[in-house]
């Protein structure tokens, strides 16, 4: 079924059941489905054409859920954007997508107004909490409309979402995911995790991210379970939500589980309802898994997969997990490990992880060469280095690309390096990841200053914060006299990682 049909089915099966808990409000399946019809009808009246892209610049709240399903129900393509992004980042993504509409909040409207002149395709901005104006539409007015069910013919190979993921160059690429891609991943993931209509899922991962979209929104609504939305992560808010709403499934990144475990007030909350946790986005230390499970008597299943695979590709089964592994591939998904010449390796040998299956993207938006490179031989080449054991369980050993994972979010050194290079005091720079107990990794910038420049490390960090989301900015800046280089003249990041990997 198409993505919006999942919600329709839930409304038919469980009309009066609570689909979303948010703060002090509850939204039933029938109410959510009706509101999605209103928004979808409004988008169509505004002129949304089939398969045109609509940006979604929102945080974690019911409006994100409504908007996501309304866009797909109207036959459009959802383009989720990190609400922490700054002007240039938002402008780049909207232009790459050729977005015709954007749904956002009144607080973020000034950002769009600053760059609107450089967004030639953007026709309308639908604002939550705002009034109708020139090229600005009131979200509340669309939501309040009473309309008949919207019935647009959706094919399984129609694109449902364009999720931007950075490449090795640091420039985001739009992974095109079809209704069929996402529907397959939903069904295979819920089967593996054994989700049921009785579950209540904590939704605290940022919904613009592929992991959150799949694990904490699409999967719960497909199974007819309830979502408990927490606007932003704080350990006390998470503990309170689990305790008060009797949450049964908590999907998060390792840093979240570590924060909950170390929260001062953790013993004052009742978490007996929690029966399963799932971790992704970054490797989870064995010590963390054991400590969390000892404290709360609940297992954490590790899984993983790049955005290009919708994103879940492998996850440990409930019956037999292997700590340190991300599990076997989902049913219907194939994985192989290859060497530099694309030859398949044997069990236990380390190489690049390649994936084939119905969850693999349609391709990158407007980038046929990048698509062909990633899909060599009909297999998606993940850029992750790993191995497979005799039982088919996948172990991710390292990353082939220079990507840094900060709290489960991908950060690419090249993007930070490009930003720093614009500072008048920078002669050369290189960015690497350094270990961090809470976030997994954080960016470290090594800078060669121009002669006579006496700028402090803080100045470069603040410079980055003007142009990049805060989580991308270097947490530490070190001045060096020169960058080490390989025999071919490239910056030797392998040496830099070895030299600085113990810095805290």
XYZ file of C-alpha atoms in Angstrom:
504
model
C 0.000 0.000 0.000
C 1.048 3.619 -0.452
C 2.202 5.629 2.535
C -1.042 7.541 3.008
C -3.051 4.305 2.726
C -1.302 3.088 5.885
C -2.972 5.881 7.803
C -6.323 5.260 6.094
C -6.170 1.633 7.171
C -5.358 2.637 10.734
C -8.331 5.010 10.791
C -10.622 2.247 9.543
C -9.369 -0.320 12.062
C -8.898 1.907 15.114
C -10.957 5.099 14.570
C -11.200 6.118 18.241
C -7.757 4.950 19.287
C -5.161 7.600 20.131
C -2.658 7.872 17.303
C -0.618 10.733 18.781
C 0.040 11.918 22.312
C 1.600 15.377 22.391
C 2.010 17.395 25.569
C -1.532 17.518 27.008
C -3.385 16.645 23.798
C -4.464 13.406 22.160
C -5.300 12.868 18.495
C -7.300 9.828 17.394
C -6.698 7.910 14.176
C -9.972 9.146 12.650
C -9.177 12.755 13.591
C -5.656 12.517 12.167
C -6.915 10.968 8.947
C -9.559 13.680 8.545
C -7.026 16.456 9.189
C -4.686 14.935 6.615
C -7.556 15.055 4.090
C -8.092 18.754 4.868
C -4.431 19.600 4.368
C -4.110 17.456 1.242
C -7.183 19.119 -0.236
C -5.730 22.521 0.600
C -2.445 21.687 -1.102
C -4.290 20.594 -4.226
C -6.372 23.791 -4.237
C -3.161 25.809 -4.010
C -2.036 24.088 -7.183
C 0.219 21.240 -6.027
C 0.874 19.058 -9.038
C 1.618 15.353 -9.019
C 5.163 14.533 -7.844
C 6.119 18.142 -7.141
C 8.216 18.673 -4.030
C 7.105 20.309 -0.785
C 9.604 21.319 1.879
C 8.851 20.492 5.498
C 10.764 22.729 7.921
C 9.318 21.653 11.273
C 10.320 20.215 14.621
C 8.764 17.277 16.442
C 5.026 17.896 16.759
C 1.735 16.597 15.307
C 1.905 19.137 12.481
C 4.924 17.336 11.073
C 2.963 14.066 10.985
C -0.120 15.696 9.467
C 1.928 17.496 6.835
C 3.990 14.444 5.850
C 0.904 12.344 5.184
C -0.990 15.211 3.532
C 1.801 15.823 1.031
C 1.974 12.148 0.072
C -1.835 11.847 -0.065
C -1.951 14.759 -2.510
C 0.600 12.993 -4.709
C 3.484 15.288 -3.766
C 6.971 14.532 -2.515
C 8.022 15.321 1.061
C 11.359 17.103 1.543
C 12.116 17.153 5.296
C 14.614 19.840 6.366
C 16.435 20.155 9.660
C 14.880 23.142 11.503
C 18.308 23.872 13.008
C 19.705 24.728 9.573
C 20.758 28.267 8.782
C 19.768 30.400 5.783
C 22.269 29.098 3.242
C 21.657 25.456 4.148
C 17.880 25.760 3.798
C 18.203 27.709 0.551
C 20.501 25.065 -0.953
C 18.131 22.184 -0.190
C 15.002 23.971 -1.403
C 16.722 24.913 -4.657
C 18.085 21.416 -5.188
C 14.588 20.010 -4.695
C 12.917 22.706 -6.760
C 10.340 22.880 -3.967
C 7.113 24.629 -4.970
C 5.683 24.894 -1.446
C 7.129 24.961 2.043
C 5.393 24.226 5.348
C 7.006 25.855 8.369
C 6.328 27.834 11.549
C 5.891 31.546 12.130
C 9.192 31.633 14.031
C 11.099 30.330 10.981
C 9.305 32.517 8.419
C 11.921 35.331 8.718
C 14.599 32.874 7.594
C 12.612 32.051 4.461
C 11.868 35.702 3.772
C 15.606 36.466 3.855
C 16.350 33.931 1.110
C 13.055 33.883 -0.818
C 14.507 36.071 -3.556
C 16.989 33.282 -4.320
C 14.312 30.557 -4.454
C 12.889 30.765 -7.985
C 10.611 27.710 -7.715
C 9.082 28.485 -4.309
C 5.494 29.651 -4.863
C 3.835 29.461 -1.455
C 4.886 29.205 2.193
C 2.293 27.610 4.453
C 2.826 28.986 7.951
C 1.734 27.442 11.231
C 0.626 30.166 13.625
C 0.593 32.874 10.990
C -2.004 34.744 8.974
C -2.503 34.741 5.228
C -0.426 37.300 3.323
C 1.301 37.771 -0.008
C 2.454 34.282 -1.060
C 1.947 33.202 2.563
C -0.868 30.787 3.453
C -2.320 30.084 6.887
C -1.830 26.437 7.878
C -4.679 26.778 10.378
C -7.145 27.823 7.688
C -6.275 24.777 5.575
C -6.575 22.490 8.579
C -9.986 23.890 9.538
C -11.559 23.102 6.162
C -14.098 20.303 6.063
C -13.553 18.221 2.958
C -14.280 14.864 1.419
C -11.598 12.173 1.495
C -8.848 12.922 -1.003
C -8.406 10.094 -3.477
C -5.401 10.578 -5.722
C -4.113 7.574 -7.643
C -0.689 6.748 -6.195
C 1.585 4.214 -7.844
C 4.094 2.246 -5.817
C 6.954 3.618 -7.899
C 5.834 7.220 -7.319
C 8.345 9.112 -5.200
C 7.114 9.699 -1.644
C 10.097 11.480 -0.102
C 13.363 13.131 -1.021
C 15.718 12.784 1.942
C 18.952 14.705 1.669
C 22.109 12.918 2.689
C 25.600 14.277 2.242
C 28.164 12.642 -0.018
C 31.917 12.577 0.283
C 32.062 16.091 -1.154
C 29.891 17.366 1.676
C 27.192 18.627 -0.681
C 23.848 17.026 0.193
C 22.343 14.593 -2.294
C 18.612 13.929 -2.403
C 17.831 10.226 -2.024
C 14.541 9.546 -3.816
C 12.440 7.005 -1.926
C 9.288 5.615 -3.506
C 6.076 4.570 -1.799
C 7.160 1.015 -2.533
C 10.585 1.523 -0.944
C 9.109 2.888 2.272
C 6.171 0.469 2.426
C 8.509 -2.497 2.115
C 10.820 -1.153 4.814
C 7.893 -0.488 7.145
C 6.489 -3.979 6.779
C 9.846 -5.755 7.064
C 10.959 -3.652 10.051
C 7.741 -4.075 12.042
C 7.909 -7.817 11.447
C 11.513 -8.030 12.644
C 10.889 -5.914 15.769
C 7.530 -7.634 16.389
C 5.558 -4.407 16.815
C 1.853 -4.719 17.669
C -1.167 -2.370 17.935
C -0.748 -2.493 21.718
C 2.591 -0.679 21.604
C 3.229 2.947 22.475
C 6.294 4.384 20.744
C 8.436 7.227 22.018
C 9.093 9.740 19.244
C 12.000 11.912 20.398
C 14.408 11.395 17.515
C 14.207 14.429 15.159
C 11.502 13.647 12.613
C 13.374 15.228 9.688
C 15.835 12.314 9.995
C 15.259 9.057 8.108
C 15.659 6.861 11.214
C 12.985 8.793 13.092
C 10.617 8.879 10.118
C 10.712 5.119 9.778
C 11.069 3.867 13.339
C 8.987 6.386 15.290
C 6.332 7.513 12.794
C 5.689 5.198 9.836
C 6.125 1.873 11.653
C 3.845 2.769 14.593
C 1.080 4.151 12.380
C 1.293 1.113 10.095
C 0.752 -1.230 13.046
C -2.015 0.848 14.599
C 0.018 1.728 17.673
C 0.340 5.074 19.398
C 3.100 7.698 19.144
C 4.195 9.746 22.136
C 5.887 12.810 20.631
C 8.511 14.635 22.696
C 9.530 17.971 21.076
C 13.222 17.710 21.908
C 15.508 15.404 23.784
C 16.121 15.893 27.469
C 16.547 12.864 29.741
C 13.953 14.054 32.269
C 11.382 14.695 29.504
C 12.011 11.207 28.110
C 11.753 9.552 31.518
C 8.572 11.457 32.281
C 6.996 10.531 28.933
C 7.830 6.841 29.284
C 6.494 6.763 32.822
C 3.302 8.798 32.366
C 2.244 7.441 28.956
C 3.407 3.850 29.599
C 5.684 3.776 26.551
C 6.629 0.270 25.428
C 9.193 0.944 22.644
C 11.979 3.531 22.730
C 14.013 4.045 19.548
C 17.037 6.275 19.949
C 20.727 6.812 19.393
C 23.383 5.654 21.881
C 23.844 9.176 23.287
C 20.174 9.230 24.319
C 20.396 5.958 26.195
C 23.593 7.145 27.893
C 21.918 10.402 28.978
C 18.869 8.614 30.365
C 21.119 6.224 32.263
C 23.054 9.072 33.865
C 20.048 11.332 34.641
C 20.079 12.340 38.345
C 16.337 11.731 38.753
C 16.182 8.427 36.866
C 15.229 6.389 39.956
C 12.073 8.426 40.575
C 10.366 7.234 37.372
C 8.578 3.945 36.700
C 9.768 2.449 33.424
C 8.279 -1.013 33.851
C 6.099 -0.533 30.735
C 9.199 -0.380 28.527
C 9.825 -3.766 26.915
C 12.058 -2.975 23.967
C 14.605 -0.388 22.825
C 16.212 -0.033 19.420
C 19.438 1.821 18.722
C 20.817 3.146 15.450
C 22.671 6.046 13.904
C 25.985 5.234 15.574
C 27.698 2.225 17.171
C 26.548 1.549 20.744
C 29.329 0.671 23.218
C 28.866 -2.780 24.745
C 29.267 -1.279 28.223
C 26.346 1.085 27.569
C 24.077 -1.710 26.340
C 24.831 -3.857 29.373
C 24.458 -1.003 31.878
C 21.122 0.125 30.416
C 19.760 -3.392 30.305
C 20.905 -4.144 33.860
C 19.235 -0.974 35.125
C 15.895 -1.251 33.321
C 15.658 -4.959 32.495
C 14.993 -4.224 28.829
C 17.092 -5.163 25.806
C 18.428 -2.746 23.206
C 18.400 -4.074 19.660
C 20.989 -2.560 17.333
C 20.179 -1.981 13.689
C 21.369 0.256 10.918
C 21.174 1.266 7.289
C 21.879 4.370 5.228
C 19.178 6.829 4.213
C 19.350 5.364 0.707
C 17.852 2.103 2.033
C 14.724 3.768 3.461
C 16.744 3.534 5.886
C 16.560 0.205 7.741
C 18.626 -2.494 6.056
C 19.535 -4.754 8.960
C 18.457 -5.109 12.580
C 18.875 -7.716 15.283
C 15.874 -9.984 15.807
C 14.213 -10.063 19.217
C 14.804 -13.799 19.609
C 18.525 -13.877 18.857
C 20.573 -10.710 18.882
C 24.325 -10.503 18.758
C 25.871 -7.628 20.698
C 28.269 -5.698 18.496
C 26.343 -6.635 15.360
C 23.626 -4.630 13.596
C 21.874 -7.904 12.870
C 21.051 -9.801 9.693
C 19.437 -8.099 6.690
C 15.673 -7.627 6.730
C 13.723 -10.411 5.051
C 13.873 -9.754 1.311
C 17.094 -7.706 1.524
C 20.460 -9.013 0.352
C 23.875 -7.928 1.606
C 27.328 -8.719 0.298
C 30.840 -7.577 1.236
C 33.133 -6.581 -1.609
C 36.772 -5.589 -2.063
C 38.124 -2.586 -3.966
C 37.612 -4.448 -7.254
C 33.953 -5.145 -6.364
C 34.640 -8.854 -5.854
C 32.530 -10.543 -3.190
C 34.480 -11.513 -0.088
C 34.137 -14.554 2.136
C 32.558 -14.791 5.582
C 34.585 -12.824 8.115
C 36.533 -10.771 5.572
C 36.281 -6.981 5.827
C 35.215 -4.931 2.830
C 32.551 -2.493 1.682
C 28.956 -3.347 2.585
C 26.628 -3.479 -0.443
C 22.841 -3.789 -0.302
C 20.202 -4.964 -2.761
C 16.467 -5.066 -2.175
C 13.059 -3.373 -2.495
C 14.102 -0.776 0.112
C 16.937 0.644 -2.010
C 16.294 4.147 -3.321
C 15.262 5.056 -6.854
C 18.402 7.173 -7.189
C 19.794 10.599 -6.335
C 17.827 13.666 -7.372
C 19.250 15.125 -10.613
C 22.549 13.262 -10.144
C 22.696 10.358 -12.617
C 26.472 9.997 -12.322
C 26.371 9.773 -8.526
C 23.493 7.290 -8.810
C 25.429 5.109 -11.264
C 28.501 5.176 -9.018
C 26.515 4.229 -5.918
C 24.537 1.506 -7.734
C 27.371 -0.301 -9.500
C 26.244 -3.724 -10.661
C 22.741 -3.163 -9.290
C 23.963 -3.051 -5.672
C 23.962 0.031 -3.453
C 27.500 0.635 -2.209
C 27.127 2.039 1.302
C 30.651 3.326 1.890
C 30.627 1.420 5.197
C 33.341 -1.127 5.843
C 32.207 -4.305 7.544
C 31.962 -8.069 7.566
C 29.310 -10.771 7.768
C 29.481 -13.838 10.005
C 28.424 -17.409 9.320
C 24.856 -16.644 10.471
C 24.478 -13.675 8.145
C 24.833 -11.005 10.867
C 26.455 -7.754 9.767
C 29.273 -6.048 11.665
C 30.131 -2.467 10.730
C 33.837 -1.965 11.323
C 34.562 1.525 10.023
C 33.470 4.092 7.477
C 35.006 4.287 4.071
C 34.011 7.907 3.787
C 35.239 10.687 6.041
C 31.843 11.063 7.644
C 31.583 12.015 11.307
C 28.484 10.903 13.244
C 27.516 13.491 15.856
C 24.686 12.248 18.036
C 23.390 10.091 15.188
C 23.525 12.905 12.612
C 25.882 12.776 9.641
C 28.506 15.512 9.478
C 30.929 15.761 6.591
C 34.369 17.336 7.133
C 34.434 18.864 3.660
C 31.425 21.036 4.438
C 33.078 22.408 7.592
C 36.393 22.837 5.780
C 34.700 24.813 3.020
C 33.102 27.053 5.624
C 36.357 27.652 7.526
C 38.216 28.378 4.306
C 36.021 31.457 3.862
C 37.448 32.958 7.064
C 40.117 35.554 6.157
C 42.510 34.161 8.754
C 42.602 30.565 7.494
C 45.418 29.393 5.246
C 44.598 25.668 5.403
C 42.314 23.480 7.409
C 41.371 19.845 7.922
C 38.497 18.470 9.983
C 38.382 15.026 11.561
C 36.159 13.301 14.089
C 37.272 12.867 17.656
C 35.665 10.483 20.161
C 33.055 11.817 22.559
C 31.349 9.724 25.212
C 27.992 11.461 24.872
C 27.692 12.168 21.138
C 29.844 9.364 19.742
C 32.003 11.806 17.799
C 32.472 15.556 17.492
C 34.312 17.596 14.834
C 37.885 18.710 15.501
C 39.268 21.446 13.250
C 42.989 21.677 12.605
C 43.830 25.123 11.248
C 46.912 26.674 9.715
C 46.537 30.423 10.238
C 47.746 32.963 7.737
C 50.908 34.847 8.739
C 50.279 37.504 11.359
C 46.759 36.304 12.231
C 46.208 36.085 15.980
C 42.566 34.949 16.029
C 41.536 32.663 18.895
C 39.994 29.185 18.479
C 36.628 30.554 19.663
C 36.532 33.009 16.764
C 36.579 30.175 14.229
C 33.909 28.224 16.080
C 31.645 31.280 16.176
C 32.314 31.894 12.483
C 31.072 28.395 11.674
C 27.973 28.898 13.798
C 26.923 31.776 11.581
C 26.791 29.499 8.542
C 26.261 25.923 9.757
C 23.926 24.110 12.123
C 25.488 24.073 15.586
C 25.998 20.303 15.688
C 28.203 20.550 12.574
C 30.514 23.156 14.090
C 33.926 22.208 15.532
C 33.848 21.587 19.254
C 37.583 22.099 19.374
C 40.044 24.040 17.222
C 43.769 23.342 17.231
C 46.340 25.531 15.486
C 49.157 23.718 13.679
C 52.035 24.927 11.522
C 51.250 22.744 8.500
C 49.021 19.879 7.416
C 50.612 16.467 6.818
C 50.253 15.228 3.258
C 50.492 11.950 1.398
C 52.885 11.343 -1.481
C 50.135 12.418 -3.869
C 49.751 15.757 -2.096
C 46.467 15.029 -0.339
C 45.983 15.878 3.333
C 46.872 12.744 5.315
C 43.788 12.361 7.465
C 44.762 8.852 8.492
C 47.810 10.344 10.210
C 45.719 13.116 11.753
C 43.204 10.673 13.181
C 45.984 8.613 14.705
C 47.664 11.718 16.109
C 44.550 13.283 17.639
C 42.169 10.402 18.374
C 42.769 10.508 22.133
C 41.904 14.202 22.575
C 38.921 14.881 24.807
